[in-house]
Amino acid sequence: MVKELTRLNQLSGSSRHRQRKGLQRLQHHLQTSALAEISSLPTKTVAIGNAGLACGLSLKDITSVLEKIETVEDLIHDADHKPSYVVRLVPDKPFVLVEHCCEKSAKYAVQCLTGFVFQLNNGTQLPWYPAFVSCSSPTTVINPPTATRMPPDLVLLPDVITEAEEDRWTQFADDILANMTEGPERSTGKPASTVLKNRTTFHYGYHFQYGTNDVDLQKPIQPIPDMFSNVLQRFIKDDHLSVVPDQLTVNVYDPGQGIPLHVDTHSVFEDEICAVSLGSSVIMDFVSSSKHLPVVLPPRSAMIMSGESRYAWKHGIAPRTTDNLPDGETSWRRSRRISFTFRKVRNGPCRCMYTEYCDSQKGQVSKTEVNATLPNGPSTNTEICSPDVEEKFVHEVYEQIAPHFSETRHKAWPKIASFVSDLLPGSVLLDIGCGNGKYLGSSGGKLIEIGCDRSSNLVGICRERGFEVLVADILSLPYRNSCCDAVLCIAVIHHMSSEERRVQALSEIARVLADGGLALLYVWSIEQNRDQKKSSYLKSKKELKEPSGESSSLIGDATCSLPVHVNRTAFQSPDVLVPWHLKSKQEVASSSCKDGDKVFHRYYHVFREGELRQCCNRVSGVQVIEEYYDEGNWCVVLRKV
């Protein structure tokens, strides 16, 4: 073994030339990744070019070579020297970083690996190019995440068809490809087909038109072949599908081909979309406004999208020849893959709650047309609401309910209190939307605490308690630039009636924050039941009696009409009016609502997962450093950069 490894360093002239070229490429990849730079002096960290995940190597492949070097090094050095190393993989990069226990071990590794050639299972030879490097930051080089998650409402079913069925389906596709002609075919018995840049497709039932991303309901084509009926009936019987599909698209991907990120057109197909994969395993990327979830689709599996995963997450396959598992330990080279995607065409517009992505509802933003659409259901488009809604259903309401509201707000939330307690002594803390001042004064004098609120009556209550507060609108804060070390903004932004106004509020928060300052934001979540656990809002034992008809009533005028939410129930719409039953101080201790209670309605936009982060990402000069869910609220910590 010693003889074999030392021989690797005896390079010919042409080999030395290739080595120089390989190191130049490694330097380029390191610079573009901003992770490390090649060092002229020995260091403990070694970068190995042509040996990363993007080359089709796994952690096991790399460590198998390093272990041999370690074994030999252990034999030739003194007994007190125990070589060790940490392999740091970088997703989608053609190099790996190896951090050795000392420079001595790193030197020996570079000596042994110079000129080494790794042979893949398919016979491909990969010469390795090792070099000492200095890392720009130890925190920027990490192994790929080990946790793999799927978007909400996505179902992945393994081995839904047998190997024999896979062979028949594959032969079916091959026969079609052998006799395929492009264009819609309705009389020849051939399916409609399209040759795209990154894949070949053919269709049954209805021809999907990629230029317009729709189908022509008036021009059906050859129906889905009977050979798929048994599998589809199994899906129906096992409750994986609720309706029998009437449209099939077959995609044939050669190695290196993919499909761009997209959301299947809402108005064209019904909720459920089922894709059966044959041939090669592949990673399908799911992307929302703030998350990227890679999902492995193994052969003979079925992926069923519905709900949020179907309507609000983009999905696609990157055009590459190699896939790497998120755990960083497994990679593979793609072979040919065939997918069979079954869908049910939709008759009529889509009425989903994901209006931001819905082609049926994006056009319904005209204020004069809102009431005309109500017979088909209340509008959920957030852009129909105006500042008048905030004035009538937020500002005026809080002015009238301020004393009662204050009586119900005493206990500080633990994570908010922890955020405040972690601030450095002497920091300036601004509480925007401070309400009755629940979080002011909680530092025990450690911080300089100031607050503001849009309600003059709530500000008056704060002043009675001795707090430094003033009346202010979050959209135009009366504070100097960069004057605060930290900001609290709890339960405020969800009262903004459009995304643009929410972003403007966040921009004002960013403006008053000092460089490096932190802001903690809380907004109400549309998901009040998460991970099979109800929020405290749903679990509350208080039974709030609603006026009759509130569950389906609409309140508004010619400008805007909004559904009225039933308290202590799951939200049915992202934009709602939430009742507040006004009581006297003597009644506050009672948990029940009386018929004589005066009812006010507060406007809320309840946020989907990732939506608050999406708004934050539109604001320059800040970055989201933490996002979490807390008892029915979405929460974000921002840092001014």
XYZ file of C-alpha atoms in Angstrom:
641
model
C 0.000 0.000 0.000
C 2.837 2.411 0.839
C 4.474 1.696 -2.491
C 1.191 2.239 -4.375
C 0.437 5.604 -2.754
C 3.911 7.066 -3.015
C 4.046 6.061 -6.694
C 1.132 8.395 -7.360
C 3.362 11.417 -6.840
C 5.780 10.446 -9.604
C 4.177 12.449 -12.425
C 5.320 12.708 -16.013
C 5.585 16.041 -17.783
C 2.111 15.754 -19.348
C 0.672 14.670 -16.014
C 2.175 17.716 -14.312
C 0.556 19.909 -16.969
C -2.855 18.297 -16.307
C -2.250 18.742 -12.594
C -1.672 22.490 -13.046
C -4.829 22.800 -15.146
C -6.807 20.851 -12.571
C -5.602 23.098 -9.755
C -6.529 26.185 -11.786
C -10.069 24.842 -12.174
C -10.180 24.073 -8.456
C -9.101 27.636 -7.652
C -11.870 28.968 -9.892
C -14.536 26.825 -8.202
C -13.307 27.834 -4.745
C -13.384 31.525 -5.627
C -16.870 31.418 -7.146
C -18.115 29.520 -4.093
C -16.529 32.094 -1.733
C -15.592 29.241 0.592
C -11.792 29.058 0.500
C -8.639 30.022 -1.375
C -5.650 27.901 -2.343
C -2.774 28.545 0.047
C 0.905 28.554 -0.899
C 1.716 27.386 2.623
C 0.603 24.127 4.235
C -2.642 24.270 6.213
C -4.795 21.717 7.994
C -7.512 21.958 5.321
C -7.155 20.306 1.924
C -9.456 20.866 -1.048
C -9.654 18.027 -3.569
C -10.743 19.028 -7.049
C -12.714 16.628 -9.257
C -13.871 14.749 -6.154
C -17.152 16.370 -5.127
C -20.834 15.569 -5.198
C -21.200 17.152 -8.626
C -18.781 14.535 -9.973
C -21.056 11.708 -8.886
C -19.060 10.740 -5.810
C -20.541 9.966 -2.422
C -19.136 10.494 1.036
C -18.444 6.762 1.126
C -16.368 6.968 -2.075
C -14.218 9.766 -0.701
C -13.705 8.294 2.755
C -12.754 4.908 1.283
C -9.673 6.543 -0.242
C -8.880 8.698 2.781
C -9.126 5.708 5.093
C -6.377 3.948 3.129
C -4.125 6.977 3.500
C -4.946 7.187 7.204
C -4.084 3.514 7.685
C -0.689 3.885 6.006
C 0.045 7.133 7.851
C -0.728 5.403 11.131
C 1.868 2.735 10.286
C 4.723 5.022 9.291
C 4.388 7.704 11.988
C 5.021 7.497 15.712
C 2.497 5.865 18.016
C 1.409 9.176 19.561
C 0.257 10.521 16.196
C -3.364 9.539 15.529
C -4.466 10.916 12.150
C -8.071 12.035 11.790
C -10.081 14.190 9.437
C -13.518 15.657 8.746
C -14.917 15.573 5.222
C -17.018 18.586 4.335
C -19.180 18.128 1.249
C -20.465 21.106 -0.716
C -23.773 20.592 -2.579
C -23.537 20.715 -6.388
C -19.776 21.455 -6.392
C -16.964 19.411 -8.046
C -14.692 19.539 -4.999
C -14.567 18.409 -1.390
C -12.924 19.984 1.658
C -11.057 17.762 4.116
C -10.068 19.212 7.477
C -7.194 17.208 8.999
C -6.176 17.070 12.634
C -2.856 18.774 11.892
C -0.695 20.085 9.068
C 1.407 16.938 9.233
C -1.553 14.757 8.219
C -2.649 17.270 5.587
C 0.827 17.253 4.003
C 0.824 13.480 3.783
C -2.646 13.464 2.199
C -1.620 15.977 -0.481
C 1.502 13.943 -1.212
C -0.489 10.719 -1.615
C -3.414 12.153 -3.583
C -1.374 14.119 -6.116
C -1.774 12.093 -9.301
C -4.415 9.783 -7.854
C -7.173 8.671 -10.260
C -10.559 7.539 -8.938
C -12.511 5.101 -11.111
C -16.317 5.198 -11.086
C -18.435 2.076 -11.439
C -19.112 2.902 -15.091
C -15.388 3.022 -15.857
C -15.035 6.813 -15.895
C -11.678 7.936 -14.498
C -11.496 11.055 -12.332
C -8.002 12.413 -11.574
C -7.978 14.162 -8.199
C -6.313 17.541 -7.652
C -5.451 18.207 -3.979
C -4.314 21.580 -2.609
C -3.900 23.316 0.749
C -6.570 25.956 1.314
C -7.473 28.628 3.821
C -11.211 28.755 4.486
C -12.832 32.185 4.383
C -15.257 31.225 7.163
C -15.655 27.908 8.964
C -19.405 28.411 9.164
C -19.894 28.702 5.417
C -18.760 25.163 4.656
C -21.339 22.688 5.847
C -22.557 19.269 4.969
C -25.896 19.179 3.153
C -28.878 19.046 5.546
C -29.756 15.611 6.826
C -33.447 16.356 7.376
C -35.694 15.806 4.383
C -39.199 17.209 4.397
C -42.029 17.332 1.917
C -44.348 20.238 1.176
C -47.749 20.200 2.888
C -50.325 17.941 1.204
C -47.738 16.097 -0.897
C -47.987 12.287 -0.777
C -45.251 9.931 -2.017
C -46.252 6.280 -2.462
C -43.412 3.777 -3.057
C -43.760 0.700 -5.277
C -47.279 1.445 -6.504
C -46.699 -0.700 -9.584
C -44.857 -3.999 -9.968
C -41.675 -4.517 -11.955
C -43.732 -6.355 -14.570
C -46.082 -3.365 -14.861
C -43.078 -1.068 -15.097
C -41.753 -3.130 -18.005
C -45.125 -2.942 -19.804
C -45.435 0.806 -19.250
C -41.861 1.365 -20.442
C -42.449 -0.722 -23.565
C -45.644 1.245 -24.189
C -43.665 4.501 -24.125
C -40.916 3.086 -26.336
C -43.465 1.958 -28.935
C -45.020 5.421 -29.007
C -41.612 7.093 -29.339
C -40.686 4.840 -32.244
C -43.726 5.961 -34.245
C -44.222 9.457 -32.879
C -45.200 12.471 -34.966
C -45.531 15.926 -33.465
C -48.862 17.683 -32.966
C -52.386 16.809 -31.808
C -53.721 13.553 -33.271
C -57.426 12.784 -33.032
C -58.030 10.341 -35.842
C -54.873 8.273 -36.361
C -54.927 6.534 -32.984
C -51.618 8.152 -32.051
C -51.332 10.404 -29.001
C -50.660 14.124 -29.253
C -46.935 14.691 -28.829
C -44.422 17.487 -28.363
C -40.627 17.487 -28.540
C -39.416 20.060 -26.022
C -35.931 21.355 -25.314
C -35.426 19.195 -22.230
C -37.789 16.268 -22.744
C -40.222 14.535 -25.072
C -43.922 14.423 -24.180
C -47.107 12.846 -25.485
C -50.672 13.200 -24.291
C -53.978 11.360 -23.989
C -57.448 12.671 -23.253
C -56.565 16.287 -23.949
C -53.520 17.816 -25.606
C -51.681 20.079 -23.174
C -50.611 23.174 -25.086
C -47.283 24.408 -23.741
C -47.498 27.758 -25.482
C -50.587 28.754 -23.486
C -50.331 26.235 -20.612
C -53.881 25.000 -21.057
C -56.044 22.455 -22.877
C -58.857 22.874 -25.389
C -61.925 21.296 -23.789
C -63.695 21.382 -27.158
C -61.053 19.176 -28.786
C -60.584 15.935 -26.846
C -58.091 13.458 -28.271
C -57.531 9.715 -27.845
C -58.556 8.752 -24.273
C -56.229 7.291 -21.667
C -55.471 3.681 -22.735
C -57.216 0.881 -20.867
C -53.893 -0.617 -19.767
C -53.713 2.051 -17.019
C -57.236 1.437 -15.695
C -56.295 -1.192 -13.113
C -53.692 1.023 -11.468
C -55.981 4.059 -11.454
C -58.794 2.017 -9.920
C -56.376 0.879 -7.198
C -55.602 4.511 -6.441
C -59.329 5.267 -6.179
C -60.009 2.223 -4.004
C -57.138 3.074 -1.636
C -58.320 6.717 -1.375
C -55.178 8.080 -2.994
C -57.342 9.710 -5.681
C -60.914 10.943 -5.362
C -61.742 11.229 -9.083
C -60.754 9.219 -12.155
C -58.268 11.203 -14.290
C -59.164 11.991 -17.894
C -55.845 13.455 -19.067
C -52.423 11.785 -19.233
C -49.084 13.371 -20.073
C -46.073 11.107 -20.540
C -42.651 12.754 -20.149
C -39.485 11.015 -21.331
C -36.266 12.399 -19.838
C -32.845 11.412 -21.110
C -29.919 11.765 -18.660
C -29.251 15.442 -18.012
C -32.744 16.605 -18.969
C -35.271 18.214 -16.633
C -38.315 20.448 -16.377
C -38.340 24.100 -15.229
C -39.905 25.072 -11.915
C -43.623 25.691 -12.382
C -47.085 25.472 -10.838
C -49.611 23.498 -12.889
C -52.227 25.952 -14.149
C -54.990 26.187 -11.538
C -57.856 26.734 -13.956
C -56.930 23.813 -16.226
C -56.789 20.863 -13.822
C -58.545 19.795 -10.634
C -56.882 19.518 -7.240
C -55.183 16.108 -7.471
C -52.219 15.488 -9.780
C -50.632 12.027 -9.780
C -47.208 11.312 -11.325
C -45.826 7.760 -11.574
C -42.040 7.508 -12.074
C -40.248 4.767 -14.031
C -36.574 4.155 -14.717
C -34.084 6.372 -12.928
C -34.541 7.861 -9.492
C -34.561 11.639 -9.589
C -34.723 14.592 -7.215
C -37.711 16.863 -7.759
C -37.276 20.331 -6.292
C -40.211 21.972 -4.523
C -39.851 25.711 -3.984
C -42.082 28.136 -2.091
C -41.459 31.779 -1.303
C -38.986 30.887 1.421
C -38.216 27.182 1.237
C -36.544 24.674 -1.037
C -37.355 21.020 -0.408
C -35.676 18.365 -2.588
C -37.820 15.214 -2.798
C -36.450 11.923 -4.136
C -38.801 10.149 -6.566
C -37.766 6.480 -6.754
C -38.741 4.204 -9.646
C -42.263 2.722 -9.524
C -43.367 5.395 -7.041
C -46.361 7.720 -7.301
C -46.268 11.351 -6.237
C -49.688 12.896 -5.565
C -49.920 16.670 -5.268
C -52.985 18.352 -3.820
C -53.803 21.358 -1.676
C -50.869 23.606 -0.868
C -48.248 21.480 -2.630
C -50.298 21.575 -5.829
C -51.396 25.228 -5.776
C -48.679 27.189 -3.946
C -45.380 25.341 -4.464
C -43.398 25.336 -7.691
C -41.932 21.987 -8.664
C -39.325 21.035 -11.222
C -36.309 18.882 -12.052
C -32.885 20.453 -12.519
C -31.210 19.557 -15.851
C -28.130 17.686 -14.601
C -26.621 14.235 -14.950
C -26.033 13.617 -11.232
C -28.341 13.828 -8.219
C -27.204 14.122 -4.617
C -29.282 13.165 -1.607
C -29.766 15.972 0.924
C -27.828 13.969 3.535
C -24.715 14.447 1.419
C -23.792 10.775 1.632
C -25.402 9.427 -1.528
C -25.250 10.499 -5.140
C -26.058 8.801 -8.400
C -25.852 9.374 -12.109
C -29.212 9.601 -13.791
C -30.342 7.191 -16.447
C -33.446 7.556 -18.605
C -36.616 8.350 -16.675
C -40.259 8.208 -17.797
C -43.091 9.844 -15.860
C -46.816 9.253 -16.341
C -48.793 12.237 -15.031
C -52.538 11.715 -14.562
C -54.856 14.711 -14.146
C -58.539 15.619 -14.244
C -59.417 18.645 -16.384
C -61.385 21.383 -14.658
C -64.679 22.799 -15.905
C -64.950 26.335 -14.587
C -62.651 28.669 -12.648
C -60.478 27.631 -9.715
C -61.716 28.776 -6.278
C -58.664 27.836 -4.205
C -57.386 29.962 -1.329
C -53.939 30.445 -2.911
C -54.927 33.534 -4.865
C -51.357 34.745 -5.324
C -50.720 31.841 -7.700
C -54.243 31.375 -9.080
C -54.834 32.416 -12.684
C -58.618 32.285 -12.144
C -58.543 34.835 -9.327
C -55.656 37.127 -10.194
C -57.864 39.136 -12.510
C -60.591 39.744 -9.932
C -59.035 42.796 -8.331
C -61.330 45.515 -9.594
C -63.092 47.054 -6.611
C -66.227 47.720 -8.603
C -66.469 44.045 -9.554
C -65.975 42.539 -6.107
C -69.587 42.442 -4.985
C -70.675 41.018 -8.324
C -68.488 37.970 -7.699
C -69.823 37.262 -4.212
C -72.608 34.832 -5.233
C -69.814 32.451 -6.212
C -68.154 32.846 -2.836
C -66.446 35.646 -0.924
C -63.389 37.160 -2.497
C -60.061 36.213 -0.933
C -57.879 38.514 -2.997
C -55.890 40.631 -0.564
C -55.416 43.486 -3.027
C -59.104 44.426 -3.103
C -58.820 45.931 0.362
C -57.894 49.586 0.780
C -56.623 51.825 3.599
C -60.289 52.608 4.268
C -60.666 49.033 5.497
C -57.867 49.572 8.011
C -59.392 52.841 9.171
C -62.853 51.356 9.696
C -62.021 47.820 10.823
C -58.730 48.384 12.662
C -58.084 51.945 13.839
C -61.652 52.874 14.799
C -62.221 49.508 16.472
C -59.132 49.668 18.700
C -60.023 53.179 19.787
C -63.381 51.902 21.016
C -62.264 48.618 22.577
C -58.979 49.890 24.096
C -59.938 49.542 27.815
C -61.423 46.067 27.330
C -58.516 45.042 25.084
C -56.043 46.141 27.749
C -57.824 44.079 30.403
C -57.255 40.924 28.317
C -53.533 41.487 27.687
C -51.295 40.694 30.660
C -49.058 37.668 30.205
C -45.908 38.005 28.101
C -45.247 35.257 25.562
C -42.118 33.275 26.546
C -40.233 33.550 23.253
C -40.863 37.284 23.026
C -39.736 37.767 26.618
C -36.624 35.717 25.839
C -35.839 37.923 22.825
C -36.016 41.017 25.054
C -33.957 39.484 27.859
C -31.171 38.517 25.429
C -30.595 42.128 24.338
C -27.430 43.830 25.565
C -27.763 46.264 28.502
C -28.276 49.820 27.325
C -29.868 48.789 24.020
C -32.655 50.965 22.635
C -35.802 48.852 22.190
C -38.749 50.156 20.168
C -42.103 48.368 20.531
C -44.209 49.196 17.458
C -47.877 48.530 18.174
C -47.157 48.387 21.884
C -50.844 48.133 22.856
C -51.141 48.432 26.635
C -47.356 48.221 27.067
C -47.240 44.558 28.030
C -43.623 44.209 26.887
C -42.433 47.651 27.991
C -40.665 47.673 31.342
C -40.029 43.930 31.231
C -36.238 44.406 31.192
C -36.167 45.830 34.697
C -34.361 48.969 33.590
C -31.667 47.120 31.633
C -32.865 48.617 28.325
C -33.968 51.997 27.021
C -37.562 51.178 26.071
C -39.896 53.279 23.948
C -43.135 52.428 22.209
C -45.765 53.623 19.772
C -49.268 52.633 18.745
C -51.846 53.831 16.234
C -54.522 53.944 18.966
C -54.414 57.095 21.082
C -56.506 55.394 23.773
C -54.024 52.528 24.092
C -51.167 55.052 24.173
C -53.015 56.823 27.000
C -53.139 53.575 28.972
C -49.379 53.140 28.471
C -48.681 56.668 29.680
C -50.719 56.033 32.817
C -48.339 53.141 33.471
C -45.327 55.436 33.093
C -44.038 54.303 29.709
C -42.396 56.505 27.051
C -44.862 56.154 24.169
C -46.463 58.175 21.403
C -49.123 57.837 18.698
C -47.632 56.750 15.369
C -48.471 54.888 12.165
C -46.130 52.020 11.294
C -46.182 53.147 7.647
C -44.535 56.453 8.618
C -42.646 56.204 11.893
C -41.537 59.514 13.505
C -38.053 58.251 14.376
C -34.591 58.954 12.983
C -32.801 56.464 10.744
C -30.842 53.727 12.536
C -31.864 54.906 16.004
C -32.923 51.567 17.548
C -30.931 48.499 18.485
C -34.003 46.272 18.525
C -37.641 46.385 17.453
C -40.693 44.456 18.574
C -43.606 44.338 16.148
C -46.129 41.923 17.604
C -49.537 41.384 15.967
C -49.390 44.523 13.828
C -48.484 43.660 10.232
C -51.426 41.273 9.884
C -53.689 44.347 10.070
C -52.189 45.732 6.823
C -54.682 45.242 3.983
C -52.302 44.601 1.063
C -48.890 43.104 0.501
C -47.476 46.447 -0.593
C -48.524 48.033 2.706
C -47.022 45.097 4.634
C -43.731 45.564 2.801
C -43.854 49.313 3.480
C -44.291 48.597 7.190
C -41.291 46.267 7.115
C -39.269 48.910 5.276
C -39.974 51.392 8.072
C -38.812 48.840 10.633
C -35.607 48.365 8.625
C -35.093 52.126 8.403
C -35.155 52.753 12.163
C -32.974 49.727 12.998
C -29.274 50.334 13.573
C -26.745 48.232 11.673
C -26.709 44.783 13.224
C -29.972 45.496 15.020
C -32.662 42.849 15.433
C -36.415 42.927 14.912
C -38.906 40.316 16.116
C -42.142 40.076 14.103
C -45.296 38.121 14.947
C -48.318 37.692 12.649
C -51.374 35.481 12.910
C -51.152 32.211 10.968
C -53.825 30.666 8.791
C -52.474 27.305 10.002
C -53.959 26.959 13.487
C -53.511 23.198 13.491
C -49.888 22.251 12.862
C -48.150 18.906 13.228
C -51.462 17.487 14.505
C -51.422 19.981 17.389
C -54.042 22.676 17.814
C -52.977 26.207 18.671
C -54.026 27.720 21.983
C -56.516 29.795 19.992
C -58.372 26.661 18.858
C -57.899 24.844 22.172
C -59.367 27.668 24.244
C -62.209 26.523 26.464
C -63.979 29.809 26.012
C -67.174 29.372 24.047
C -67.759 32.589 22.173
C -71.293 32.803 20.923
C -71.496 34.385 17.496
C -74.465 36.310 16.135
C -76.556 34.090 13.917
C -75.329 33.795 10.365
C -71.805 34.997 11.073
C -70.231 31.888 9.627
C -71.364 32.816 6.147
C -71.984 36.557 6.411
C -70.153 39.268 4.543
C -69.477 42.764 5.785
C -68.379 45.641 3.638
C -69.480 48.173 1.096
C -68.949 48.871 -2.561
C -65.237 49.086 -1.873
C -64.644 45.750 -0.210
C -66.594 42.791 1.168
C -65.023 40.381 3.616
C -66.123 37.150 5.316
C -66.687 37.198 9.069
C -64.661 34.590 10.912
C -66.214 32.367 13.577
C -64.081 32.679 16.693
C -62.110 29.644 17.893
C -62.429 27.858 14.540
C -59.998 27.237 11.691
C -59.627 30.080 9.207
C -61.422 29.596 5.899
C -59.983 32.640 4.147
C -56.723 34.596 4.412
C -58.578 37.929 4.677
C -61.244 38.024 7.353
C -63.084 40.136 9.895
C -62.726 38.751 13.422
C -65.468 39.656 15.936
C -64.644 41.376 19.225
C -67.391 41.242 21.852
C -67.102 44.368 23.972
C -67.661 43.873 27.696
C -67.537 46.063 30.740
C -64.780 45.552 33.308
C -67.190 43.597 35.483
C -67.849 41.178 32.650
C -64.233 40.542 31.668
C -63.826 37.705 34.178
C -66.714 35.842 32.556
C -65.788 33.560 29.660
C -69.123 33.651 27.907
C -70.462 36.143 25.406
C -73.882 37.590 25.964
C -76.424 38.421 23.342
C -76.322 42.038 24.478
C -72.571 42.403 23.921
C -71.639 45.020 21.366
C -69.711 43.376 18.526
C -66.884 45.036 16.618
C -65.048 43.502 13.696
C -61.280 43.700 13.237
C -59.635 43.126 9.860
C -56.895 40.489 9.667
C -54.773 39.036 6.911
C -53.707 35.642 8.263
C -50.381 34.452 6.875
C -49.466 31.181 5.189
C -46.158 29.482 5.986
C -43.328 31.394 4.330
C -45.468 34.400 3.410
C -43.988 36.690 6.067
C -40.485 35.702 5.006
C -41.427 36.465 1.401
C -42.453 39.988 2.398
C -39.231 40.428 4.377
C -37.170 39.324 1.391
C -38.587 42.256 -0.573
C -37.009 44.718 1.864
C -33.423 45.724 1.164
C -30.863 45.930 3.932
C -32.252 43.185 6.174
C -31.991 39.417 6.304
C -34.161 36.782 7.936
C -32.051 34.920 10.485
C -34.838 32.877 12.070
C -38.379 31.823 11.199
C -40.617 29.789 13.478
C -44.199 28.925 14.405
C -45.453 29.870 17.872
C -48.979 28.998 19.001
C -50.797 29.898 15.803
C -48.424 32.685 14.759
C -45.668 32.922 12.162
C -42.613 34.634 13.576
C -39.476 36.073 12.004
C -36.287 37.557 13.431
C -34.698 40.147 11.122
C -31.183 41.564 11.231
C -30.157 44.898 9.690
C -27.113 44.326 7.475
